[in-house]
Amino acid sequence: MNTILRSGSAQAEISTLGAELVSFTRKDTGTEYIWSGDAAYWTGRSPVLFPIIGAVRNGEIKVGGQAYKLANHGFARRSEFTVVEADESRAVFLLTSSEHTLSSYPFQFNLYITYTLNDSTLKLDYRVENIDGGNLSFQLGTHPAFNCPLDENGSFIDYVLEFSEAENLDREFLNDAGLRISGKSEPVLREERSLPLSHEMFKDGALIFQNVNSRQITLKSRLTGKSVAVSFEGFPDLGIWQPLNAPFVCIEPWQGFADSDVFEGELSEKEGIVTLSPGEHFASSLTIEIN
């Protein structure tokens, strides 16, 4: 069942499966900003990535010397969330640990995702609570897919990603198992704020960046000026992705990233991992503003 939030200018629709944003439209133009989930390219729309991002080596994590099978991007995106509260402009979704999650991730947790719609701005607040008796280790990421082009004007190559700060970014690469290739990177931006889009830039998969300075990235048409701005807090890393030649692009602020192809340690030793003591919580946010 989907929850619908409404304002004077926009409407957002969220599924309880994965607490996933499945639609964000502007009322006056009818423009849909979120990818449809067409299986011809990708069935996702805006999944939440928890408790890992990307792939783990051999498809498993190690906790206390024991191995646990865990699928790429974790289980939250395929889990039913509970609607804790909802009204016209705000909804709170909760995923809590269960017998099912404990079989692949041996920690007790609460994951809250709160959606708040204010005019043409949709904010997603994430909160991870450690309700375990020991430390809780996890990664948390976003994965919103935006239609590109945003309307019938122009094509994918007429769009650009504008970073709020000048960036020096090197992309990392993934192997066929979805692991980061050790020692392989390529410069993408050098004291630049603008990244023109092309399908060819995704021929080797996602662009993966660590430690991004910008707190906002805007997908913008160079023909019409129509745009969608993605702002974020608590997410230092970034993925930019599309299946090759797809009519959308994903702007994915992350806390963490996939294992490297040489990593053999415990979950708590992963790069980009967050560890909470009992009773502690982690908070981050993603804001989508349509223009």
XYZ file of N, CA and C in Angstrom, residues 24 26 28-29 31 33 120-121 150-151 216-221 224-230 288-291:
81
model
N 7.208 11.498 -7.704
C 7.274 12.877 -7.220
C 6.939 13.762 -8.407
N 5.108 17.382 -10.147
C 4.726 18.787 -10.014
C 3.321 18.935 -10.579
N 1.331 21.605 -11.452
C 0.946 22.545 -12.513
C 1.354 22.068 -13.901
N 2.453 21.323 -13.986
C 2.918 20.842 -15.292
C 2.680 19.342 -15.479
N 4.724 17.164 -14.522
C 6.035 16.559 -14.726
C 6.331 15.532 -13.639
N 9.185 13.375 -11.894
C 10.635 13.476 -11.735
C 11.303 12.137 -11.427
N 7.309 22.507 -3.042
C 7.918 21.647 -4.059
C 9.187 20.968 -3.549
N 9.350 20.903 -2.234
C 10.536 20.305 -1.629
C 10.144 19.093 -0.792
N 13.801 15.439 -18.376
C 12.684 15.641 -17.457
C 11.365 15.880 -18.179
N 11.434 16.234 -19.447
C 10.215 16.435 -20.236
C 10.532 16.102 -21.681
N 25.098 19.797 -2.338
C 23.968 19.837 -3.269
C 24.464 19.546 -4.679
N 23.675 18.743 -5.392
C 23.935 18.449 -6.799
C 22.634 18.667 -7.549
N 22.710 19.418 -8.655
C 21.517 19.760 -9.418
C 21.586 19.146 -10.804
N 20.550 18.397 -11.153
C 20.379 17.887 -12.513
C 19.631 18.948 -13.296
N 20.264 19.491 -14.347
C 19.711 20.663 -15.011
C 19.792 20.552 -16.528
N 18.713 20.949 -17.184
C 18.686 21.014 -18.640
C 19.373 22.287 -19.106
N 16.379 24.183 -21.330
C 15.195 24.817 -20.739
C 15.422 25.379 -19.348
N 16.490 24.952 -18.671
C 16.710 25.370 -17.289
C 15.929 24.561 -16.272
N 15.041 23.668 -16.726
C 14.293 22.810 -15.795
C 15.284 21.961 -15.013
N 15.039 21.792 -13.700
C 16.032 21.118 -12.879
C 15.401 20.433 -11.679
N 16.193 19.581 -11.069
C 15.868 18.994 -9.779
C 17.152 19.027 -8.961
N 17.060 19.577 -7.755
C 18.231 19.731 -6.891
C 18.185 18.698 -5.775
N 19.316 18.049 -5.538
C 19.441 17.030 -4.497
C 20.440 17.535 -3.460
N 14.981 16.729 -1.910
C 14.771 16.831 -3.353
C 13.882 18.031 -3.617
N 14.387 18.963 -4.399
C 13.620 20.170 -4.739
C 13.442 20.249 -6.242
N 12.176 20.316 -6.669
C 11.897 20.343 -8.107
C 11.643 21.803 -8.536
N 12.227 22.154 -9.670
C 12.159 23.537 -10.173
C 11.657 23.551 -11.609
